[in-house]
């Protein structure tokens, strides 16, 4: 089989998107989320796709998506090959083209994402020199309209950059560049909106809401260490479930690292349930 491998920039055109969706239907494991399929037509997403075609039939048989959301040079990628022709080197060819593109873009770091229930993908990554780094849970709660009893006020971000930066640095230990990029990304991308949480007139928390078809995502939820244990995260989660209901979404999603036991306990208490695990691998 002769394979043609090419790189295309995001956003993808409608014909290519249809080819990607048809390829994903061949696999029993759902790769749509890991490949960020719902975002591949978004012109605000920075990244590229590597496509593998059967040169004879002109059928798409493999795809790799690589995205640098915050434009920091840190790329996250995932790949899938048609199950009927795996172990024929197509995945290795996709990664070789990935490496070429990462070098051209002077990438500083890359992480590979694989679903927990794909042992085959994990073994393949280890074979090509990647090592396990960490695991995230994706959690979901139903959108519900409730009366939130809290002294925490949730408001859209306007000009509170110094306070939000302080919260993010306190919560995550991020650098100034990282928090600046996070704020810029979530205030300049159309389907995203940055919010703040205040307690006694002081900004103590922040998060972003992302619209995605029939659901909302909550991301970057951080609470200043000085406000820990005061119900700020719980108030944000309850507000988010209300917001999802208000804008006509069925559910709200979030990701959390599996070793973040404190956050996990808060999410579970707020009614979020784990729906999948994703393993992250870095180059060894």
mmCIF file of C-alpha atoms in Angstrom:
data_model
loop_
_atom_site.group_PDB
_atom_site.id
_atom_site.type_symbol
_atom_site.label_atom_id
_atom_site.label_comp_id
_atom_site.label_asym_id
_atom_site.label_seq_id
_atom_site.Cartn_x
_atom_site.Cartn_y
_atom_site.Cartn_z
ATOM 1 C CA UNK A 1 0.000 0.000 0.000
ATOM 2 C CA UNK A 2 1.361 3.419 -1.014
ATOM 3 C CA UNK A 3 0.633 6.104 1.604
ATOM 4 C CA UNK A 4 0.661 9.829 0.960
ATOM 5 C CA UNK A 5 1.279 11.909 4.096
ATOM 6 C CA UNK A 6 0.669 15.645 4.151
ATOM 7 C CA UNK A 7 0.303 18.495 6.635
ATOM 8 C CA UNK A 8 -2.577 20.965 6.580
ATOM 9 C CA UNK A 9 -3.186 23.945 8.819
ATOM 10 C CA UNK A 10 -6.187 24.428 11.049
ATOM 11 C CA UNK A 11 -8.980 25.283 10.220
ATOM 12 C CA UNK A 12 -9.853 22.272 8.095
ATOM 13 C CA UNK A 13 -12.222 22.561 5.147
ATOM 14 C CA UNK A 14 -15.593 20.810 5.229
ATOM 15 C CA UNK A 15 -14.552 17.925 2.942
ATOM 16 C CA UNK A 16 -11.532 17.061 5.077
ATOM 17 C CA UNK A 17 -13.617 17.298 8.237
ATOM 18 C CA UNK A 18 -16.053 14.783 6.792
ATOM 19 C CA UNK A 19 -13.184 12.430 5.972
ATOM 20 C CA UNK A 20 -11.883 12.700 9.547
ATOM 21 C CA UNK A 21 -15.314 11.942 11.019
ATOM 22 C CA UNK A 22 -15.739 8.911 8.752
ATOM 23 C CA UNK A 23 -12.317 7.598 9.791
ATOM 24 C CA UNK A 24 -13.184 7.940 13.496
ATOM 25 C CA UNK A 25 -16.347 5.896 13.005
ATOM 26 C CA UNK A 26 -14.178 2.882 12.149
ATOM 27 C CA UNK A 27 -12.704 2.699 15.664
ATOM 28 C CA UNK A 28 -14.473 1.334 18.741
ATOM 29 C CA UNK A 29 -12.503 3.807 20.901
ATOM 30 C CA UNK A 30 -13.789 7.388 20.756
ATOM 31 C CA UNK A 31 -10.916 9.651 19.683
ATOM 32 C CA UNK A 32 -13.053 12.697 18.819
ATOM 33 C CA UNK A 33 -12.284 14.575 22.023
ATOM 34 C CA UNK A 34 -8.559 13.778 22.010
ATOM 35 C CA UNK A 35 -8.305 14.926 18.397
ATOM 36 C CA UNK A 36 -10.291 18.104 19.260
ATOM 37 C CA UNK A 37 -12.555 17.372 16.296
ATOM 38 C CA UNK A 38 -15.109 20.024 17.275
ATOM 39 C CA UNK A 39 -12.378 22.690 17.136
ATOM 40 C CA UNK A 40 -10.715 21.813 13.847
ATOM 41 C CA UNK A 41 -12.796 24.327 11.880
ATOM 42 C CA UNK A 42 -12.042 27.147 14.344
ATOM 43 C CA UNK A 43 -9.716 29.751 12.818
ATOM 44 C CA UNK A 44 -8.639 30.863 16.297
ATOM 45 C CA UNK A 45 -7.071 27.499 17.124
ATOM 46 C CA UNK A 46 -3.326 27.369 16.474
ATOM 47 C CA UNK A 47 -2.051 24.071 15.179
ATOM 48 C CA UNK A 48 -1.983 21.637 12.293
ATOM 49 C CA UNK A 49 -3.163 18.221 11.146
ATOM 50 C CA UNK A 50 -1.141 15.461 9.536
ATOM 51 C CA UNK A 51 -3.196 13.375 7.112
ATOM 52 C CA UNK A 52 -2.392 9.956 5.668
ATOM 53 C CA UNK A 53 -4.132 8.856 2.461
ATOM 54 C CA UNK A 54 -4.159 5.550 0.619
ATOM 55 C CA UNK A 55 -2.665 6.800 -2.638
ATOM 56 C CA UNK A 56 -4.643 4.303 -4.724
ATOM 57 C CA UNK A 57 -8.123 4.848 -3.289
ATOM 58 C CA UNK A 58 -7.533 8.443 -2.079
ATOM 59 C CA UNK A 59 -9.126 7.414 1.219
ATOM 60 C CA UNK A 60 -8.073 8.981 4.516
ATOM 61 C CA UNK A 61 -6.533 6.182 6.625
ATOM 62 C CA UNK A 62 -4.802 8.146 9.374
ATOM 63 C CA UNK A 63 -4.934 11.533 11.070
ATOM 64 C CA UNK A 64 -2.883 13.342 13.704
ATOM 65 C CA UNK A 65 -3.903 16.666 15.207
ATOM 66 C CA UNK A 66 -1.443 18.902 17.049
ATOM 67 C CA UNK A 67 -2.642 22.025 18.865
ATOM 68 C CA UNK A 68 -0.911 24.877 20.691
ATOM 69 C CA UNK A 69 -3.901 26.534 22.366
ATOM 70 C CA UNK A 70 -2.072 29.192 24.349
ATOM 71 C CA UNK A 71 0.544 29.857 21.648
ATOM 72 C CA UNK A 72 3.375 29.059 24.052
ATOM 73 C CA UNK A 73 5.103 26.523 21.824
ATOM 74 C CA UNK A 74 3.652 23.638 23.866
ATOM 75 C CA UNK A 75 1.750 21.262 21.575
ATOM 76 C CA UNK A 76 -0.710 18.517 22.531
ATOM 77 C CA UNK A 77 -1.349 15.856 19.927
ATOM 78 C CA UNK A 78 -3.205 12.634 19.311
ATOM 79 C CA UNK A 79 -3.470 10.303 16.341
ATOM 80 C CA UNK A 80 -5.597 7.487 14.989
ATOM 81 C CA UNK A 81 -5.100 5.049 12.103
ATOM 82 C CA UNK A 82 -7.773 2.929 10.452
ATOM 83 C CA UNK A 83 -7.944 -0.303 12.520
ATOM 84 C CA UNK A 84 -7.799 -2.511 9.431
ATOM 85 C CA UNK A 85 -4.295 -1.348 8.439
ATOM 86 C CA UNK A 86 -2.506 -0.747 11.718
ATOM 87 C CA UNK A 87 1.021 -2.085 12.252
ATOM 88 C CA UNK A 88 1.963 -1.049 8.716
ATOM 89 C CA UNK A 89 4.023 1.956 9.792
ATOM 90 C CA UNK A 90 1.394 4.618 9.118
ATOM 91 C CA UNK A 91 1.433 5.871 12.702
ATOM 92 C CA UNK A 92 5.217 6.140 12.609
ATOM 93 C CA UNK A 93 4.932 8.143 9.394
ATOM 94 C CA UNK A 94 2.433 10.513 11.007
ATOM 95 C CA UNK A 95 4.789 11.092 13.944
ATOM 96 C CA UNK A 96 7.768 11.669 11.660
ATOM 97 C CA UNK A 97 5.778 14.426 9.938
ATOM 98 C CA UNK A 98 4.710 15.729 13.363
ATOM 99 C CA UNK A 99 8.349 16.003 14.414
ATOM 100 C CA UNK A 100 9.225 17.865 11.217
ATOM 101 C CA UNK A 101 6.444 20.372 11.820
ATOM 102 C CA UNK A 102 7.302 20.830 15.490
ATOM 103 C CA UNK A 103 10.884 21.624 14.506
ATOM 104 C CA UNK A 104 9.714 24.135 11.890
ATOM 105 C CA UNK A 105 7.522 25.837 14.502
ATOM 106 C CA UNK A 106 10.334 25.764 17.081
ATOM 107 C CA UNK A 107 8.073 23.959 19.530
ATOM 108 C CA UNK A 108 9.345 23.843 23.097
ATOM 109 C CA UNK A 109 7.391 20.788 24.270
ATOM 110 C CA UNK A 110 4.896 18.197 23.088
ATOM 111 C CA UNK A 111 2.510 15.865 24.888
ATOM 112 C CA UNK A 112 0.752 12.868 23.361
ATOM 113 C CA UNK A 113 -2.801 12.018 24.453
ATOM 114 C CA UNK A 114 -4.228 8.506 24.448
ATOM 115 C CA UNK A 115 -7.419 7.069 25.951
ATOM 116 C CA UNK A 116 -7.015 4.821 28.974
ATOM 117 C CA UNK A 117 -8.928 2.010 27.265
ATOM 118 C CA UNK A 118 -6.503 1.771 24.330
ATOM 119 C CA UNK A 119 -3.635 -0.408 25.505
ATOM 120 C CA UNK A 120 -2.500 -0.711 21.892
ATOM 121 C CA UNK A 121 -1.976 3.066 21.611
ATOM 122 C CA UNK A 122 -0.068 3.214 24.895
ATOM 123 C CA UNK A 123 2.266 0.410 23.837
ATOM 124 C CA UNK A 124 2.834 2.113 20.480
ATOM 125 C CA UNK A 125 3.817 5.402 22.147
ATOM 126 C CA UNK A 126 6.285 3.625 24.393
ATOM 127 C CA UNK A 127 7.715 1.850 21.350
ATOM 128 C CA UNK A 128 8.450 5.162 19.607
ATOM 129 C CA UNK A 129 10.130 6.676 22.665
ATOM 130 C CA UNK A 130 7.395 8.338 24.724
ATOM 131 C CA UNK A 131 7.012 7.823 28.479
ATOM 132 C CA UNK A 132 3.958 8.160 30.691
ATOM 133 C CA UNK A 133 3.607 11.582 32.365
ATOM 134 C CA UNK A 134 0.178 11.911 34.010
ATOM 135 C CA UNK A 135 -3.531 11.105 33.700
ATOM 136 C CA UNK A 136 -6.575 13.375 33.599
ATOM 137 C CA UNK A 137 -10.178 12.569 34.392
ATOM 138 C CA UNK A 138 -12.897 14.118 32.273
ATOM 139 C CA UNK A 139 -15.901 14.751 34.497
ATOM 140 C CA UNK A 140 -19.470 15.708 33.653
ATOM 141 C CA UNK A 141 -22.499 17.101 35.464
ATOM 142 C CA UNK A 142 -25.973 17.795 34.160
ATOM 143 C CA UNK A 143 -26.989 21.375 33.540
ATOM 144 C CA UNK A 144 -29.459 22.308 36.246
ATOM 145 C CA UNK A 145 -31.141 25.464 37.432
ATOM 146 C CA UNK A 146 -30.622 25.847 41.166
ATOM 147 C CA UNK A 147 -30.712 28.636 43.681
ATOM 148 C CA UNK A 148 -27.125 29.240 44.735
ATOM 149 C CA UNK A 149 -26.719 30.352 48.326
ATOM 150 C CA UNK A 150 -23.246 31.868 48.525
ATOM 151 C CA UNK A 151 -21.427 35.065 49.385
ATOM 152 C CA UNK A 152 -19.206 34.485 46.354
ATOM 153 C CA UNK A 153 -20.005 36.804 43.444
ATOM 154 C CA UNK A 154 -19.404 35.599 39.868
ATOM 155 C CA UNK A 155 -18.785 38.312 37.281
ATOM 156 C CA UNK A 156 -17.401 38.598 33.732
ATOM 157 C CA UNK A 157 -13.742 39.543 33.536
ATOM 158 C CA UNK A 158 -13.229 43.162 32.483
ATOM 159 C CA UNK A 159 -9.965 44.758 33.590
ATOM 160 C CA UNK A 160 -8.902 42.730 36.620
ATOM 161 C CA UNK A 161 -5.700 41.416 35.031
ATOM 162 C CA UNK A 162 -3.364 41.915 38.049
ATOM 163 C CA UNK A 163 -5.813 40.204 40.423
ATOM 164 C CA UNK A 164 -6.472 37.295 38.042
ATOM 165 C CA UNK A 165 -2.737 36.837 37.471
ATOM 166 C CA UNK A 166 -2.203 36.691 41.226
ATOM 167 C CA UNK A 167 -4.934 34.046 41.576
ATOM 168 C CA UNK A 168 -3.517 31.874 38.780
ATOM 169 C CA UNK A 169 0.033 32.087 40.097
ATOM 170 C CA UNK A 170 -1.168 31.212 43.593
ATOM 171 C CA UNK A 171 -3.394 28.348 42.424
ATOM 172 C CA UNK A 172 -1.167 26.727 39.792
ATOM 173 C CA UNK A 173 2.333 28.134 40.236
ATOM 174 C CA UNK A 174 2.266 29.425 36.663
ATOM 175 C CA UNK A 175 4.745 31.940 35.288
ATOM 176 C CA UNK A 176 3.797 35.496 34.324
ATOM 177 C CA UNK A 177 3.999 34.584 30.636
ATOM 178 C CA UNK A 178 1.748 31.560 31.120
ATOM 179 C CA UNK A 179 -0.966 33.481 32.953
ATOM 180 C CA UNK A 180 -0.787 36.358 30.462
ATOM 181 C CA UNK A 181 -1.286 33.897 27.601
ATOM 182 C CA UNK A 182 -4.178 32.238 29.450
ATOM 183 C CA UNK A 183 -5.953 35.571 29.943
ATOM 184 C CA UNK A 184 -5.361 36.656 26.344
ATOM 185 C CA UNK A 185 -6.568 33.346 24.917
ATOM 186 C CA UNK A 186 -9.762 33.263 26.963
ATOM 187 C CA UNK A 187 -10.659 36.896 26.302
ATOM 188 C CA UNK A 188 -9.876 36.961 22.566
ATOM 189 C CA UNK A 189 -11.340 33.641 21.387
ATOM 190 C CA UNK A 190 -15.033 33.941 20.411
ATOM 191 C CA UNK A 191 -16.368 30.755 22.029
ATOM 192 C CA UNK A 192 -14.551 31.417 25.294
ATOM 193 C CA UNK A 193 -15.264 33.796 28.144
ATOM 194 C CA UNK A 194 -13.229 34.574 31.231
ATOM 195 C CA UNK A 195 -14.931 35.039 34.602
ATOM 196 C CA UNK A 196 -13.865 36.069 38.079
ATOM 197 C CA UNK A 197 -15.101 35.144 41.547
ATOM 198 C CA UNK A 198 -14.951 37.660 44.348
ATOM 199 C CA UNK A 199 -15.432 37.358 48.082
ATOM 200 C CA UNK A 200 -15.792 40.447 50.259
ATOM 201 C CA UNK A 201 -14.995 42.602 47.194
ATOM 202 C CA UNK A 202 -11.675 40.814 46.562
ATOM 203 C CA UNK A 203 -10.965 38.671 43.486
ATOM 204 C CA UNK A 204 -10.246 35.200 44.847
ATOM 205 C CA UNK A 205 -10.996 32.925 41.894
ATOM 206 C CA UNK A 206 -11.100 32.726 38.121
ATOM 207 C CA UNK A 207 -12.198 30.329 35.402
ATOM 208 C CA UNK A 208 -13.121 30.193 31.733
ATOM 209 C CA UNK A 209 -16.280 28.901 30.099
ATOM 210 C CA UNK A 210 -16.055 27.308 26.651
ATOM 211 C CA UNK A 211 -19.101 26.673 24.441
ATOM 212 C CA UNK A 212 -19.000 23.309 22.669
ATOM 213 C CA UNK A 213 -22.114 22.127 20.801
ATOM 214 C CA UNK A 214 -24.500 20.687 23.417
ATOM 215 C CA UNK A 215 -22.250 21.280 26.418
ATOM 216 C CA UNK A 216 -20.136 23.832 28.238
ATOM 217 C CA UNK A 217 -16.602 23.266 29.417
ATOM 218 C CA UNK A 218 -15.192 24.898 32.517
ATOM 219 C CA UNK A 219 -11.411 25.258 32.419
ATOM 220 C CA UNK A 220 -8.652 27.022 34.297
ATOM 221 C CA UNK A 221 -10.598 27.012 37.548
ATOM 222 C CA UNK A 222 -8.271 28.499 40.131
ATOM 223 C CA UNK A 223 -8.805 29.740 43.664
ATOM 224 C CA UNK A 224 -6.270 31.843 45.570
ATOM 225 C CA UNK A 225 -4.670 29.860 48.382
ATOM 226 C CA UNK A 226 -5.793 32.511 50.883
ATOM 227 C CA UNK A 227 -9.437 31.729 49.996
ATOM 228 C CA UNK A 228 -9.059 27.952 50.149
ATOM 229 C CA UNK A 229 -11.829 26.207 52.072
ATOM 230 C CA UNK A 230 -14.267 29.109 51.807
ATOM 231 C CA UNK A 231 -16.570 27.533 49.239
ATOM 232 C CA UNK A 232 -15.302 29.505 46.244
ATOM 233 C CA UNK A 233 -14.822 26.510 43.925
ATOM 234 C CA UNK A 234 -18.200 25.067 44.934
ATOM 235 C CA UNK A 235 -19.921 28.373 44.187
ATOM 236 C CA UNK A 236 -18.227 28.513 40.768
ATOM 237 C CA UNK A 237 -19.337 24.970 39.906
ATOM 238 C CA UNK A 238 -22.945 25.603 40.939
ATOM 239 C CA UNK A 239 -22.957 28.831 38.946
ATOM 240 C CA UNK A 240 -21.552 26.963 35.925
ATOM 241 C CA UNK A 241 -24.312 24.344 36.027
ATOM 242 C CA UNK A 242 -26.862 27.143 36.115
ATOM 243 C CA UNK A 243 -25.134 28.931 33.252
ATOM 244 C CA UNK A 244 -25.151 25.778 31.121
ATOM 245 C CA UNK A 245 -28.885 25.446 31.674
ATOM 246 C CA UNK A 246 -29.431 29.131 30.924
ATOM 247 C CA UNK A 247 -27.696 28.940 27.525
ATOM 248 C CA UNK A 248 -29.481 25.728 26.548
ATOM 249 C CA UNK A 249 -26.716 23.184 27.068
ATOM 250 C CA UNK A 250 -27.386 19.704 28.426
ATOM 251 C CA UNK A 251 -24.278 19.331 30.542
ATOM 252 C CA UNK A 252 -21.028 20.839 31.745
ATOM 253 C CA UNK A 253 -17.606 19.187 31.507
ATOM 254 C CA UNK A 254 -14.204 19.671 33.104
ATOM 255 C CA UNK A 255 -10.812 17.960 33.279
ATOM 256 C CA UNK A 256 -8.772 17.310 36.416
ATOM 257 C CA UNK A 257 -5.537 15.435 37.050
ATOM 258 C CA UNK A 258 -6.166 12.191 38.916
ATOM 259 C CA UNK A 259 -3.702 13.019 41.713
ATOM 260 C CA UNK A 260 -5.456 16.316 42.529
ATOM 261 C CA UNK A 261 -7.477 14.722 45.311
ATOM 262 C CA UNK A 262 -8.600 18.023 46.820
ATOM 263 C CA UNK A 263 -10.149 19.274 43.581
ATOM 264 C CA UNK A 264 -11.603 15.847 42.824
ATOM 265 C CA UNK A 265 -13.443 15.794 46.156
ATOM 266 C CA UNK A 266 -14.949 19.228 45.442
ATOM 267 C CA UNK A 267 -16.070 18.188 41.944
ATOM 268 C CA UNK A 268 -17.622 14.945 43.131
ATOM 269 C CA UNK A 269 -19.485 16.740 45.934
ATOM 270 C CA UNK A 270 -20.850 19.151 43.306
ATOM 271 C CA UNK A 271 -22.285 16.236 41.322
ATOM 272 C CA UNK A 272 -19.599 15.689 38.685
ATOM 273 C CA UNK A 273 -18.980 12.099 37.579
ATOM 274 C CA UNK A 274 -15.980 10.664 35.756
ATOM 275 C CA UNK A 275 -16.741 9.647 32.167
ATOM 276 C CA UNK A 276 -13.246 8.876 30.864
ATOM 277 C CA UNK A 277 -9.529 8.947 31.627
ATOM 278 C CA UNK A 278 -6.841 10.289 29.299
ATOM 279 C CA UNK A 279 -3.161 9.389 29.614
ATOM 280 C CA UNK A 280 -0.520 11.975 28.702
ATOM 281 C CA UNK A 281 2.889 10.909 27.416
ATOM 282 C CA UNK A 282 6.023 12.988 26.906
ATOM 283 C CA UNK A 283 9.016 12.309 24.733
ATOM 284 C CA UNK A 284 11.586 10.281 26.648
#
